[in-house]
Every structure is written in structure tokens, then in C-alpha cells.
JSON list of C-alpha atoms in Angstrom, two decimals:
[
{"chain": "A", "resi": 26, "resn": "MET", "atom": "CA", "xyz": [29.26, -88.18, -55.04]},
{"chain": "A", "resi": 27, "resn": "THR", "atom": "CA", "xyz": [27.22, -89.14, -58.09]},
{"chain": "A", "resi": 28, "resn": "ASP", "atom": "CA", "xyz": [24.33, -86.96, -59.19]},
{"chain": "A", "resi": 29, "resn": "LEU", "atom": "CA", "xyz": [21.41, -86.92, -56.79]},
{"chain": "A", "resi": 30, "resn": "GLU", "atom": "CA", "xyz": [17.95, -87.06, -58.30]},
{"chain": "A", "resi": 31, "resn": "VAL", "atom": "CA", "xyz": [15.53, -84.75, -56.50]},
{"chain": "A", "resi": 32, "resn": "TYR", "atom": "CA", "xyz": [11.81, -84.80, -57.24]},
{"chain": "A", "resi": 33, "resn": "LEU", "atom": "CA", "xyz": [10.07, -81.44, -56.74]},
{"chain": "A", "resi": 34, "resn": "SER", "atom": "CA", "xyz": [6.40, -82.01, -55.94]},
{"chain": "A", "resi": 35, "resn": "GLY", "atom": "CA", "xyz": [3.69, -79.58, -54.97]},
{"chain": "A", "resi": 36, "resn": "GLU", "atom": "CA", "xyz": [2.09, -76.32, -55.90]},
{"chain": "A", "resi": 37, "resn": "ILE", "atom": "CA", "xyz": [2.50, -75.04, -59.44]},
{"chain": "A", "resi": 38, "resn": "HIS", "atom": "CA", "xyz": [1.51, -71.39, -59.11]},
{"chain": "A", "resi": 39, "resn": "THR", "atom": "CA", "xyz": [4.85, -69.87, -58.03]},
{"chain": "A", "resi": 40, "resn": "ASP", "atom": "CA", "xyz": [8.47, -70.14, -59.21]},
{"chain": "A", "resi": 41, "resn": "TRP", "atom": "CA", "xyz": [9.75, -72.02, -56.16]},
{"chain": "A", "resi": 42, "resn": "ARG", "atom": "CA", "xyz": [11.20, -74.82, -58.32]},
{"chain": "A", "resi": 43, "resn": "ALA", "atom": "CA", "xyz": [13.25, -72.34, -60.34]},
{"chain": "A", "resi": 44, "resn": "GLU", "atom": "CA", "xyz": [14.55, -70.71, -57.15]},
{"chain": "A", "resi": 45, "resn": "ILE", "atom": "CA", "xyz": [15.84, -74.06, -55.86]},
{"chain": "A", "resi": 46, "resn": "GLU", "atom": "CA", "xyz": [17.26, -75.08, -59.23]},
{"chain": "A", "resi": 47, "resn": "GLU", "atom": "CA", "xyz": [19.08, -71.74, -59.65]},
{"chain": "A", "resi": 48, "resn": "ALA", "atom": "CA", "xyz": [20.59, -71.90, -56.15]},
{"chain": "A", "resi": 49, "resn": "VAL", "atom": "CA", "xyz": [21.76, -75.47, -56.70]},
{"chain": "A", "resi": 50, "resn": "LYS", "atom": "CA", "xyz": [23.22, -74.60, -60.09]},
{"chain": "A", "resi": 51, "resn": "ALA", "atom": "CA", "xyz": [25.01, -71.54, -58.65]},
{"chain": "A", "resi": 52, "resn": "ALA", "atom": "CA", "xyz": [26.54, -73.78, -55.97]},
{"chain": "A", "resi": 53, "resn": "GLY", "atom": "CA", "xyz": [27.67, -76.28, -58.62]},
{"chain": "A", "resi": 54, "resn": "LEU", "atom": "CA", "xyz": [25.91, -79.18, -56.92]},
{"chain": "A", "resi": 55, "resn": "PRO", "atom": "CA", "xyz": [25.54, -82.48, -58.78]},
{"chain": "A", "resi": 56, "resn": "ILE", "atom": "CA", "xyz": [21.74, -82.61, -58.60]},
{"chain": "A", "resi": 57, "resn": "VAL", "atom": "CA", "xyz": [19.24, -83.52, -61.30]},
{"chain": "A", "resi": 58, "resn": "PHE", "atom": "CA", "xyz": [15.67, -82.30, -60.78]},
{"chain": "A", "resi": 59, "resn": "THR", "atom": "CA", "xyz": [12.44, -83.93, -61.88]},
{"chain": "A", "resi": 60, "resn": "ALA", "atom": "CA", "xyz": [8.86, -82.78, -61.34]},
{"chain": "A", "resi": 61, "resn": "PRO", "atom": "CA", "xyz": [5.26, -83.42, -62.25]},
{"chain": "A", "resi": 62, "resn": "VAL", "atom": "CA", "xyz": [3.79, -81.73, -65.30]},
{"chain": "A", "resi": 63, "resn": "THR", "atom": "CA", "xyz": [3.32, -78.14, -64.14]},
{"chain": "A", "resi": 64, "resn": "VAL", "atom": "CA", "xyz": [1.22, -76.88, -67.05]},
{"chain": "A", "resi": 65, "resn": "HIS", "atom": "CA", "xyz": [-2.19, -77.21, -65.42]},
{"chain": "A", "resi": 66, "resn": "GLU", "atom": "CA", "xyz": [-4.12, -77.75, -68.68]},
{"chain": "A", "resi": 67, "resn": "ASN", "atom": "CA", "xyz": [-1.75, -80.51, -69.84]},
{"chain": "A", "resi": 68, "resn": "SER", "atom": "CA", "xyz": [-1.97, -82.26, -66.51]},
{"chain": "A", "resi": 69, "resn": "ASP", "atom": "CA", "xyz": [-5.78, -82.04, -66.45]},
{"chain": "A", "resi": 70, "resn": "ASP", "atom": "CA", "xyz": [-6.30, -83.04, -70.08]},
{"chain": "A", "resi": 71, "resn": "CYS", "atom": "CA", "xyz": [-3.62, -85.70, -70.63]},
{"chain": "A", "resi": 72, "resn": "GLY", "atom": "CA", "xyz": [-5.97, -88.66, -70.17]},
{"chain": "A", "resi": 73, "resn": "VAL", "atom": "CA", "xyz": [-8.65, -87.56, -72.60]},
{"chain": "A", "resi": 74, "resn": "SER", "atom": "CA", "xyz": [-6.15, -86.08, -75.06]},
{"chain": "A", "resi": 75, "resn": "ILE", "atom": "CA", "xyz": [-4.23, -89.34, -75.28]},
{"chain": "A", "resi": 76, "resn": "LEU", "atom": "CA", "xyz": [-6.85, -92.00, -74.57]},
{"chain": "A", "resi": 77, "resn": "GLY", "atom": "CA", "xyz": [-10.08, -90.41, -75.78]},
{"chain": "A", "resi": 78, "resn": "ALA", "atom": "CA", "xyz": [-12.94, -88.22, -74.57]},
{"chain": "A", "resi": 79, "resn": "GLU", "atom": "CA", "xyz": [-15.26, -89.04, -71.70]},
{"chain": "A", "resi": 80, "resn": "GLU", "atom": "CA", "xyz": [-18.87, -87.93, -71.27]},
{"chain": "A", "resi": 81, "resn": "LYS", "atom": "CA", "xyz": [-18.62, -87.37, -67.53]},
{"chain": "A", "resi": 82, "resn": "PRO", "atom": "CA", "xyz": [-16.02, -85.10, -65.89]},
{"chain": "A", "resi": 83, "resn": "PHE", "atom": "CA", "xyz": [-15.38, -87.75, -63.21]},
{"chain": "A", "resi": 84, "resn": "TRP", "atom": "CA", "xyz": [-14.09, -90.21, -65.81]},
{"chain": "A", "resi": 85, "resn": "ALA", "atom": "CA", "xyz": [-12.07, -87.55, -67.62]},
{"chain": "A", "resi": 86, "resn": "ASP", "atom": "CA", "xyz": [-10.37, -86.68, -64.31]},
{"chain": "A", "resi": 87, "resn": "HIS", "atom": "CA", "xyz": [-9.95, -90.37, -63.54]},
{"chain": "A", "resi": 88, "resn": "LYS", "atom": "CA", "xyz": [-8.12, -90.99, -66.82]},
{"chain": "A", "resi": 89, "resn": "GLY", "atom": "CA", "xyz": [-5.90, -87.94, -66.32]},
{"chain": "A", "resi": 90, "resn": "ALA", "atom": "CA", "xyz": [-5.06, -88.90, -62.76]},
{"chain": "A", "resi": 91, "resn": "LYS", "atom": "CA", "xyz": [-3.98, -92.38, -63.81]},
{"chain": "A", "resi": 92, "resn": "VAL", "atom": "CA", "xyz": [-1.82, -91.16, -66.70]},
{"chain": "A", "resi": 93, "resn": "ASN", "atom": "CA", "xyz": [-0.23, -88.57, -64.41]},
{"chain": "A", "resi": 94, "resn": "ALA", "atom": "CA", "xyz": [0.32, -91.28, -61.77]},
{"chain": "A", "resi": 95, "resn": "ILE", "atom": "CA", "xyz": [2.51, -93.22, -64.21]},
{"chain": "A", "resi": 96, "resn": "ARG", "atom": "CA", "xyz": [4.85, -90.24, -64.37]},
{"chain": "A", "resi": 97, "resn": "THR", "atom": "CA", "xyz": [4.62, -89.25, -60.72]},
{"chain": "A", "resi": 98, "resn": "ARG", "atom": "CA", "xyz": [5.13, -92.73, -59.27]},
{"chain": "A", "resi": 99, "resn": "THR", "atom": "CA", "xyz": [8.00, -93.49, -61.61]},
{"chain": "A", "resi": 100, "resn": "LEU", "atom": "CA", "xyz": [9.85, -90.26, -60.79]},
{"chain": "A", "resi": 101, "resn": "ILE", "atom": "CA", "xyz": [9.25, -90.53, -57.03]},
{"chain": "A", "resi": 102, "resn": "GLU", "atom": "CA", "xyz": [10.49, -94.13, -57.05]},
{"chain": "A", "resi": 103, "resn": "ARG", "atom": "CA", "xyz": [13.66, -93.06, -58.91]},
{"chain": "A", "resi": 104, "resn": "ALA", "atom": "CA", "xyz": [14.29, -90.05, -56.69]},
{"chain": "A", "resi": 105, "resn": "ASP", "atom": "CA", "xyz": [16.98, -89.98, -54.02]},
{"chain": "A", "resi": 106, "resn": "ILE", "atom": "CA", "xyz": [15.19, -87.13, -52.22]},
{"chain": "A", "resi": 107, "resn": "VAL", "atom": "CA", "xyz": [11.63, -85.82, -52.53]},
{"chain": "A", "resi": 108, "resn": "VAL", "atom": "CA", "xyz": [10.78, -82.18, -51.87]},
{"chain": "A", "resi": 109, "resn": "VAL", "atom": "CA", "xyz": [7.11, -81.30, -51.45]},
{"chain": "A", "resi": 110, "resn": "ARG", "atom": "CA", "xyz": [5.95, -77.68, -51.33]},
{"chain": "A", "resi": 111, "resn": "PHE", "atom": "CA", "xyz": [2.55, -76.70, -50.03]},
{"chain": "A", "resi": 112, "resn": "GLY", "atom": "CA", "xyz": [1.33, -73.28, -51.13]},
{"chain": "A", "resi": 113, "resn": "ASP", "atom": "CA", "xyz": [-1.22, -71.24, -49.23]},
{"chain": "A", "resi": 114, "resn": "LYS", "atom": "CA", "xyz": [-3.76, -70.75, -52.01]},
{"chain": "A", "resi": 115, "resn": "TYR", "atom": "CA", "xyz": [-5.24, -74.13, -52.94]},
{"chain": "A", "resi": 116, "resn": "LYS", "atom": "CA", "xyz": [-5.98, -77.45, -51.30]},
{"chain": "A", "resi": 117, "resn": "GLN", "atom": "CA", "xyz": [-3.14, -79.58, -52.59]},
{"chain": "A", "resi": 118, "resn": "TRP", "atom": "CA", "xyz": [-4.26, -83.14, -52.11]},
{"chain": "A", "resi": 119, "resn": "ASN", "atom": "CA", "xyz": [-1.83, -84.31, -54.79]},
{"chain": "A", "resi": 120, "resn": "ALA", "atom": "CA", "xyz": [1.09, -82.87, -52.83]},
{"chain": "A", "resi": 121, "resn": "ALA", "atom": "CA", "xyz": [-0.08, -84.61, -49.66]},
{"chain": "A", "resi": 122, "resn": "PHE", "atom": "CA", "xyz": [-0.46, -87.84, -51.59]},
{"chain": "A", "resi": 123, "resn": "ASP", "atom": "CA", "xyz": [3.05, -87.51, -53.05]},
{"chain": "A", "resi": 124, "resn": "ALA", "atom": "CA", "xyz": [4.47, -86.88, -49.56]},
{"chain": "A", "resi": 125, "resn": "GLY", "atom": "CA", "xyz": [2.72, -89.96, -48.21]},
{"chain": "A", "resi": 126, "resn": "TYR", "atom": "CA", "xyz": [3.83, -92.10, -51.15]},
{"chain": "A", "resi": 127, "resn": "ALA", "atom": "CA", "xyz": [7.44, -90.96, -50.80]},
{"chain": "A", "resi": 128, "resn": "SER", "atom": "CA", "xyz": [7.33, -91.57, -47.06]},
{"chain": "A", "resi": 129, "resn": "ALA", "atom": "CA", "xyz": [5.93, -95.08, -47.56]},
{"chain": "A", "resi": 130, "resn": "LEU", "atom": "CA", "xyz": [8.81, -95.80, -49.94]},
{"chain": "A", "resi": 131, "resn": "GLY", "atom": "CA", "xyz": [11.30, -94.60, -47.32]},
{"chain": "A", "resi": 132, "resn": "LYS", "atom": "CA", "xyz": [12.44, -91.66, -49.41]},
{"chain": "A", "resi": 133, "resn": "PRO", "atom": "CA", "xyz": [14.11, -88.78, -47.57]},
{"chain": "A", "resi": 134, "resn": "LEU", "atom": "CA", "xyz": [11.45, -86.09, -47.53]},
{"chain": "A", "resi": 135, "resn": "ILE", "atom": "CA", "xyz": [11.84, -82.33, -47.33]},
{"chain": "A", "resi": 136, "resn": "ILE", "atom": "CA", "xyz": [8.61, -80.37, -46.83]},
{"chain": "A", "resi": 137, "resn": "GLN", "atom": "CA", "xyz": [8.34, -76.66, -47.56]},
{"chain": "A", "resi": 138, "resn": "HIS", "atom": "CA", "xyz": [5.47, -74.42, -46.52]},
{"chain": "A", "resi": 139, "resn": "ASP", "atom": "CA", "xyz": [4.58, -71.16, -44.86]},
{"chain": "A", "resi": 140, "resn": "PRO", "atom": "CA", "xyz": [4.49, -71.24, -41.03]},
{"chain": "A", "resi": 141, "resn": "ALA", "atom": "CA", "xyz": [0.70, -70.65, -41.17]},
{"chain": "A", "resi": 142, "resn": "LEU", "atom": "CA", "xyz": [0.33, -74.22, -42.48]},
{"chain": "A", "resi": 143, "resn": "THR", "atom": "CA", "xyz": [2.25, -75.85, -39.63]},
{"chain": "A", "resi": 144, "resn": "HIS", "atom": "CA", "xyz": [-0.83, -77.08, -37.77]},
{"chain": "A", "resi": 145, "resn": "PRO", "atom": "CA", "xyz": [-2.77, -78.47, -40.77]},
{"chain": "A", "resi": 146, "resn": "LEU", "atom": "CA", "xyz": [0.38, -80.21, -42.04]},
{"chain": "A", "resi": 147, "resn": "LYS", "atom": "CA", "xyz": [1.60, -81.57, -38.71]},
{"chain": "A", "resi": 148, "resn": "GLU", "atom": "CA", "xyz": [1.35, -85.22, -39.82]},
{"chain": "A", "resi": 149, "resn": "VAL", "atom": "CA", "xyz": [3.09, -84.51, -43.11]},
{"chain": "A", "resi": 150, "resn": "ASP", "atom": "CA", "xyz": [5.80, -82.53, -41.30]},
{"chain": "A", "resi": 151, "resn": "GLY", "atom": "CA", "xyz": [6.15, -85.41, -38.87]},
{"chain": "A", "resi": 152, "resn": "ALA", "atom": "CA", "xyz": [7.14, -87.73, -41.72]},
{"chain": "A", "resi": 153, "resn": "ALA", "atom": "CA", "xyz": [9.71, -85.28, -43.11]},
{"chain": "A", "resi": 154, "resn": "LEU", "atom": "CA", "xyz": [13.41, -85.25, -42.33]},
{"chain": "A", "resi": 155, "resn": "ALA", "atom": "CA", "xyz": [13.45, -81.47, -42.83]},
{"chain": "A", "resi": 156, "resn": "VAL", "atom": "CA", "xyz": [10.72, -78.83, -42.84]},
{"chain": "A", "resi": 157, "resn": "ALA", "atom": "CA", "xyz": [11.63, -75.57, -44.57]},
{"chain": "A", "resi": 158, "resn": "GLU", "atom": "CA", "xyz": [9.82, -72.28, -44.97]},
{"chain": "A", "resi": 159, "resn": "THR", "atom": "CA", "xyz": [11.59, -71.03, -48.12]},
{"chain": "A", "resi": 160, "resn": "PRO", "atom": "CA", "xyz": [13.10, -72.40, -51.31]},
{"chain": "A", "resi": 161, "resn": "ALA", "atom": "CA", "xyz": [16.45, -70.99, -50.13]},
{"chain": "A", "resi": 162, "resn": "GLN", "atom": "CA", "xyz": [16.29, -73.22, -47.05]},
{"chain": "A", "resi": 163, "resn": "VAL", "atom": "CA", "xyz": [15.52, -76.25, -49.25]},
{"chain": "A", "resi": 164, "resn": "ALA", "atom": "CA", "xyz": [18.53, -75.42, -51.42]},
{"chain": "A", "resi": 165, "resn": "ALA", "atom": "CA", "xyz": [20.68, -75.04, -48.29]},
{"chain": "A", "resi": 166, "resn": "VAL", "atom": "CA", "xyz": [19.59, -78.48, -47.05]},
{"chain": "A", "resi": 167, "resn": "LEU", "atom": "CA", "xyz": [20.48, -79.98, -50.43]},
{"chain": "A", "resi": 168, "resn": "ARG", "atom": "CA", "xyz": [23.86, -78.23, -50.37]},
{"chain": "A", "resi": 169, "resn": "TYR", "atom": "CA", "xyz": [24.58, -79.63, -46.91]},
{"chain": "A", "resi": 170, "resn": "VAL", "atom": "CA", "xyz": [23.52, -83.12, -47.99]},
{"chain": "A", "resi": 171, "resn": "VAL", "atom": "CA", "xyz": [25.88, -83.03, -50.97]},
{"chain": "A", "resi": 172, "resn": "THR", "atom": "CA", "xyz": [28.88, -81.21, -49.45]},
{"chain": "A", "resi": 173, "resn": "GLY", "atom": "CA", "xyz": [28.55, -81.64, -45.69]},
{"chain": "A", "resi": 174, "resn": "GLU", "atom": "CA", "xyz": [29.35, -77.94, -45.39]},
{"chain": "A", "resi": 175, "resn": "LEU", "atom": "CA", "xyz": [27.34, -75.16, -43.81]}
]
């Protein structure tokens, strides 16, 4: 099997991406990971830093969102599998948007969240091919996809 490209979308306040990447590396799986920019300040300020300042916060956010969308859309479109993690601390509209975009593209979707979020995420979970509670479960799904072994 050639390398799979897996896009890791979602919350940026925990090390869940590293947990998945370490488990996949330890298993020797041929998977390449991509992700959005996870340095909050860079993500927020990319538009005005690159394209110039804005007087109103709305337009500064607008510019940043569009520049980030170039990266996000490109990487989701390239991905073989999209993993979206919802944390319990913040409203993560970007993660929900990424899940919807990936689903609309027909990308295999793995959702990861705490069981307390099952009800609010029922539509997102309904679009997923797997719903996990931990990064270890996500890594196990990826291992099974690549090797066919339990």
C-alpha cells in the first residue's frame, strides 16, 4: 500500500495529534499527516500579516479565514482520510466546517470526541465512518485500514 495522507483537523489545545502520529510511527504504518496551522496567533494573524492591516476586526478575521481556507481546502482535498477532533473546551465551528467539507467531498471521515459531546455532534457523527473517543482508537482504526489486522 502506498502512503496514506491523513488530515488531522480540530482542536489545537491538546497533544492529540502527537499521540496519533507517535502510535502510527511505532506501528511502522505508511501514513503521512497534514494539519491546519495550530499556532493560534499565526492562524489568526496570517491575513493581515501577509496582505495588510484592516481597521475593523471583522475584515481582519475575514482575510485570515480566507488565507487559512487555501491551506485547509487544499489539504482536505488531497487527503485520503480526514480525522476531526472536537475538544470539550471551545466551540469549534472550524472543525465542524472541515467535517462537513470532507463529507461533501466523499472523504472517509473519522470523528473523535468525548462521549459527553455525542448528542450535540449527532449529525457530524452520522456522516463519519468511525467515531472514536481517544487518539489511541483513531490510531487503531488507521492501523486496521492499512494492515487489515486487529
